[in-house]
Short mmCIF file of C-alpha atoms in Angstrom, two decimals:
data_model
loop_
_atom_site.label_atom_id
_atom_site.label_comp_id
_atom_site.label_asym_id
_atom_site.label_seq_id
_atom_site.Cartn_x
_atom_site.Cartn_y
_atom_site.Cartn_z
CA UNK T 1013 30.12 -0.48 22.00
CA UNK T 1014 32.54 -2.81 20.29
CA UNK T 1015 30.50 -4.72 17.73
CA UNK T 1016 32.20 -8.02 18.48
CA UNK T 1017 30.91 -7.90 22.05
CA UNK T 1018 27.31 -7.39 20.99
CA UNK T 1019 26.27 -11.01 21.04
CA UNK T 1020 27.41 -11.47 24.62
CA UNK T 1021 25.82 -8.20 25.71
CA UNK T 1022 22.40 -8.61 24.08
CA UNK T 1023 21.49 -11.72 26.07
CA UNK T 1024 21.26 -9.80 29.33
CA UNK T 1025 20.36 -6.34 28.04
CA UNK T 1026 17.00 -4.80 28.91
CA UNK T 1027 14.52 -3.86 26.19
CA UNK T 1028 15.42 -0.21 26.68
CA UNK T 1029 19.11 -0.96 26.28
CA UNK T 1030 18.51 -3.02 23.14
CA UNK T 1031 16.38 -0.21 21.76
CA UNK T 1032 19.18 2.29 22.33
CA UNK T 1033 21.66 0.39 20.13
CA UNK T 1034 19.44 -0.03 17.07
CA UNK T 1035 20.23 3.30 15.38
CA UNK T 1036 24.02 3.19 16.05
CA UNK T 1037 24.17 -0.40 14.82
CA UNK T 1038 22.30 0.48 11.62
CA UNK T 1039 24.65 3.43 11.00
CA UNK T 1040 27.69 1.21 11.51
CA UNK T 1041 26.28 -1.36 9.10
CA UNK T 1042 25.46 1.16 6.36
CA UNK T 1043 28.79 2.94 6.67
CA UNK T 1044 30.87 -0.25 6.47
CA UNK T 1045 32.03 -1.37 3.02
CA UNK T 1046 30.90 -4.68 1.55
CA UNK T 1047 34.43 -6.05 1.87
CA UNK T 1048 34.71 -4.93 5.47
CA UNK T 1049 34.31 -7.70 8.02
CA UNK T 1050 32.58 -5.25 10.33
CA UNK T 1051 29.61 -5.04 7.96
CA UNK T 1052 29.06 -8.78 8.10
CA UNK T 1053 29.21 -8.65 11.88
CA UNK T 1054 26.81 -5.70 11.99
CA UNK T 1055 24.35 -7.47 9.69
CA UNK T 1056 24.43 -10.48 11.98
CA UNK T 1057 23.76 -8.22 14.97
CA UNK T 1058 20.84 -6.55 13.17
CA UNK T 1059 19.45 -9.96 12.31
CA UNK T 1060 19.32 -10.69 16.03
CA UNK T 1061 17.52 -7.39 16.64
CA UNK T 1062 15.04 -8.17 13.86
CA UNK T 1063 13.93 -11.16 15.92
CA UNK T 1064 13.83 -9.25 19.22
CA UNK T 1065 10.81 -10.14 21.39
CA UNK T 1066 10.16 -6.43 22.05
CA UNK T 1067 8.12 -4.97 19.20
CA UNK T 1068 9.44 -1.45 19.86
CA UNK T 1069 12.95 -2.69 19.01
CA UNK T 1070 11.78 -4.19 15.72
CA UNK T 1071 9.74 -1.11 14.85
CA UNK T 1072 12.73 1.15 15.45
CA UNK T 1073 14.85 -1.13 13.29
CA UNK T 1074 12.26 -0.84 10.50
CA UNK T 1075 12.27 2.95 10.80
CA UNK T 1076 16.07 3.06 10.60
CA UNK T 1077 16.34 0.72 7.60
CA UNK T 1078 13.29 1.54 5.48
CA UNK T 1079 14.70 4.59 3.68
CA UNK T 1080 18.03 3.01 2.70
CA UNK T 1081 18.36 1.25 -0.66
CA UNK T 1082 21.47 -0.56 0.55
CA UNK T 1083 19.82 -1.98 3.66
CA UNK T 1084 20.21 -5.78 3.94
CA UNK T 1085 17.35 -7.24 1.92
CA UNK T 1086 16.70 -10.19 4.18
CA UNK T 1087 16.12 -7.79 7.07
CA UNK T 1088 13.66 -5.72 5.06
CA UNK T 1089 11.77 -8.86 4.10
CA UNK T 1090 11.73 -10.12 7.68
CA UNK T 1091 10.32 -6.79 8.83
CA UNK T 1092 7.79 -6.70 5.97
CA UNK T 1093 6.31 -9.94 7.32
CA UNK T 1094 6.43 -8.82 10.94
CA UNK T 1095 3.50 -7.51 13.00
CA UNK T 1096 1.45 -4.86 11.14
CA UNK T 1097 2.84 -1.92 13.11
CA UNK T 1098 6.34 -2.95 12.05
CA UNK T 1099 5.55 -4.17 8.54
CA UNK T 1100 3.65 -1.05 7.50
CA UNK T 1101 6.82 1.06 7.86
CA UNK T 1102 8.73 -1.04 5.34
CA UNK T 1103 5.67 -1.44 3.11
CA UNK T 1104 5.18 2.31 2.86
CA UNK T 1105 8.76 3.53 2.62
CA UNK T 1106 11.21 0.93 1.32
CA UNK T 1107 12.31 1.34 -2.30
CA UNK T 1108 14.73 -1.57 -2.05
CA UNK T 1109 12.10 -4.30 -2.35
CA UNK T 1110 11.04 -5.46 -5.81
CA UNK T 1111 7.46 -5.33 -7.02
CA UNK T 1112 6.92 -9.09 -6.79
CA UNK T 1113 7.77 -9.00 -3.08
CA UNK T 1114 5.34 -6.16 -2.51
CA UNK T 1115 2.60 -7.94 -4.46
CA UNK T 1116 3.07 -10.99 -2.26
CA UNK T 1117 2.59 -8.75 0.76
CA UNK T 1118 -0.69 -7.49 -0.73
CA UNK T 1119 -1.99 -11.04 -1.04
CA UNK T 1120 -1.01 -12.14 2.45
CA UNK T 1121 -0.57 -8.95 4.47
CA UNK T 1122 -2.87 -7.31 6.97
CA UNK T 1123 -5.24 -4.43 6.20
CA UNK T 1124 -2.69 -2.01 7.70
CA UNK T 1125 0.04 -3.28 5.40
CA UNK T 1126 -2.21 -3.09 2.33
CA UNK T 1127 -3.11 0.50 3.21
CA UNK T 1128 0.58 1.34 3.63
CA UNK T 1129 1.38 -0.18 0.23
CA UNK T 1130 -1.34 2.00 -1.32
CA UNK T 1131 0.42 5.04 0.18
CA UNK T 1132 3.84 4.38 -1.36
CA UNK T 1133 5.64 7.16 -3.19
CA UNK T 1134 5.90 4.96 -6.30
CA UNK T 1135 3.45 2.20 -7.18
CA UNK T 1136 4.14 0.10 -10.27
CA UNK T 1137 1.34 -1.20 -12.49
CA UNK T 1138 1.54 -4.75 -11.13
CA UNK T 1139 1.34 -3.61 -7.53
CA UNK T 1140 -1.47 -1.19 -8.39
CA UNK T 1141 -3.46 -4.00 -10.01
CA UNK T 1142 -3.00 -6.21 -6.95
CA UNK T 1143 -4.05 -3.38 -4.65
CA UNK T 1144 -7.16 -2.71 -6.74
CA UNK T 1145 -8.35 -6.21 -5.86
CA UNK T 1146 -7.63 -5.88 -2.16
CA UNK T 1147 -7.89 -2.34 -0.79
CA UNK T 1148 -10.96 -1.12 1.04
CA UNK T 1149 -12.76 2.03 -0.10
CA UNK T 1150 -10.45 4.34 1.81
CA UNK T 1151 -7.44 2.60 0.30
CA UNK T 1152 -8.96 2.93 -3.18
CA UNK T 1153 -9.29 6.69 -2.73
CA UNK T 1154 -5.71 6.86 -1.47
CA UNK T 1155 -4.49 4.83 -4.44
CA UNK T 1156 -6.23 7.15 -6.90
CA UNK T 1157 -4.73 10.17 -5.17
CA UNK T 1158 -1.17 8.81 -5.20
CA UNK T 1159 0.82 10.85 -7.76
CA UNK T 1160 3.35 8.05 -8.20
CA UNK T 1161 0.81 5.29 -8.87
CA UNK T 1162 0.87 3.78 -12.37
CA UNK T 1163 -2.80 2.87 -12.84
CA UNK T 1164 -3.65 1.08 -16.06
CA UNK T 1165 -7.11 1.37 -17.59
CA UNK T 1166 -7.91 -2.14 -16.34
CA UNK T 1167 -6.92 -1.19 -12.80
CA UNK T 1168 -9.03 1.95 -12.87
CA UNK T 1169 -12.01 0.01 -14.19
CA UNK T 1170 -11.61 -2.52 -11.40
CA UNK T 1171 -11.74 0.26 -8.80
CA UNK T 1172 -14.90 1.59 -10.43
CA UNK T 1173 -16.50 -1.86 -10.36
CA UNK T 1174 -15.73 -2.27 -6.68
CA UNK T 1175 -16.48 1.23 -5.38
CA UNK T 1176 -17.96 3.31 -8.20
CA UNK T 1177 -21.25 3.83 -6.39
CA UNK T 1178 -19.56 5.91 -3.70
CA UNK T 1179 -19.19 9.66 -4.09
CA UNK T 1180 -15.71 9.84 -2.56
CA UNK T 1181 -14.33 7.50 -5.22
CA UNK T 1182 -15.93 9.53 -8.01
CA UNK T 1183 -14.43 12.67 -6.48
CA UNK T 1184 -11.01 10.99 -6.40
CA UNK T 1185 -11.31 10.21 -10.11
CA UNK T 1186 -12.44 13.78 -10.81
CA UNK T 1187 -9.30 15.10 -9.08
CA UNK T 1188 -6.97 13.09 -11.34
CA UNK T 1189 -5.33 15.05 -14.17
CA UNK T 1190 -6.47 12.51 -16.76
CA UNK T 1191 -9.09 9.76 -16.76
CA UNK T 1192 -9.54 7.64 -19.93
CA UNK T 1193 -12.89 7.92 -21.69
CA UNK T 1194 -13.68 4.25 -21.08
CA UNK T 1195 -13.21 4.77 -17.35
CA UNK T 1196 -15.30 7.95 -17.30
CA UNK T 1197 -18.04 6.14 -19.19
CA UNK T 1198 -18.05 3.27 -16.70
CA UNK T 1199 -18.19 5.72 -13.79
CA UNK T 1200 -21.31 7.30 -15.26
CA UNK T 1201 -22.80 3.88 -15.93
CA UNK T 1202 -22.12 2.86 -12.34
CA UNK T 1203 -23.81 6.03 -11.13
CA UNK T 1204 -26.81 5.27 -13.32
CA UNK T 1205 -27.01 1.74 -11.92
CA UNK T 1206 -26.90 3.14 -8.40
CA UNK T 1207 -29.73 5.56 -9.16
CA UNK T 1208 -31.79 2.73 -10.61
CA UNK T 1209 -31.23 0.59 -7.54
CA UNK T 1210 -32.32 3.47 -5.31
CA UNK T 1211 -35.60 3.73 -7.21
CA UNK T 1212 -36.25 0.02 -6.73
CA UNK T 1213 -35.43 0.16 -3.03
CA UNK T 1214 -37.60 3.22 -2.38
CA UNK T 1215 -40.59 1.97 -4.38
CA UNK T 1216 -41.33 -1.75 -4.11
CA UNK T 1217 -42.50 -3.14 -7.44
CA UNK T 1218 -40.70 -0.42 -9.40
CA UNK T 1219 -38.11 -2.75 -10.93
CA UNK T 1220 -39.08 -1.87 -14.49
CA UNK T 1221 -38.98 1.83 -13.70
CA UNK T 1222 -35.52 1.38 -12.20
CA UNK T 1223 -34.27 -0.49 -15.26
CA UNK T 1224 -35.67 2.17 -17.57
CA UNK T 1225 -34.04 4.93 -15.54
CA UNK T 1226 -30.72 3.09 -15.65
CA UNK T 1227 -30.91 2.59 -19.43
CA UNK T 1228 -31.80 6.23 -20.00
CA UNK T 1229 -28.98 7.47 -17.75
CA UNK T 1230 -26.46 5.21 -19.48
CA UNK T 1231 -27.58 6.41 -22.91
CA UNK T 1232 -27.26 10.02 -21.82
CA UNK T 1233 -23.79 9.33 -20.44
CA UNK T 1234 -22.70 7.73 -23.71
CA UNK T 1235 -23.98 10.67 -25.76
CA UNK T 1236 -22.35 13.22 -23.44
CA UNK T 1237 -18.97 11.49 -23.54
CA UNK T 1238 -19.13 11.06 -27.30
CA UNK T 1239 -19.85 14.75 -27.70
CA UNK T 1240 -17.00 15.67 -25.35
CA UNK T 1241 -14.60 13.40 -27.23
CA UNK T 1242 -15.52 15.08 -30.49
CA UNK T 1243 -14.79 18.60 -29.20
#
């Protein structure tokens, strides 16, 4: 298809026909030089496709653009704020977007988009901190397992505060190559608090017993970690 005729053609094209031109149009755009007038025309055509009423067209566009660092940024941003099944592709795969844009998507995006962001190949410390405030338990486990996630001590502690009572999160921490002592200590404290709460729930009136158990478990955890640190 001659690119210049696209705008006349797209008005009457079926969804299937529009879908069929997405990949060729993206290739033409990426292969054209910045100074080439054809690139500007292709970008305009892709902008039309990014607003297509058929979600399959927009999803295919996201799949074609997400892995390219030189993809038009405004298109990536448009797709990032599209329906979740479109946005999650860009959220998970695009390396062209800056961290601030991804953090904004954490704050305002859907659960699917947040989960996709937690699955990125590289996750900077700012994005990781934002995700730690937002992800559900499954997303927290995925974030801890991500080899490219830069998790500060504060971010790890926040994940412990939110989900430290769950075994799958403790297992995710255990699988990490390195966990700071302060984080390990808080994990053990959280486990002790959980045990104390279980005592209270199982035996009405046993609040003091639960508190004593929690204090004892925390003390033991502190001693054990201190001993390990001294080895």
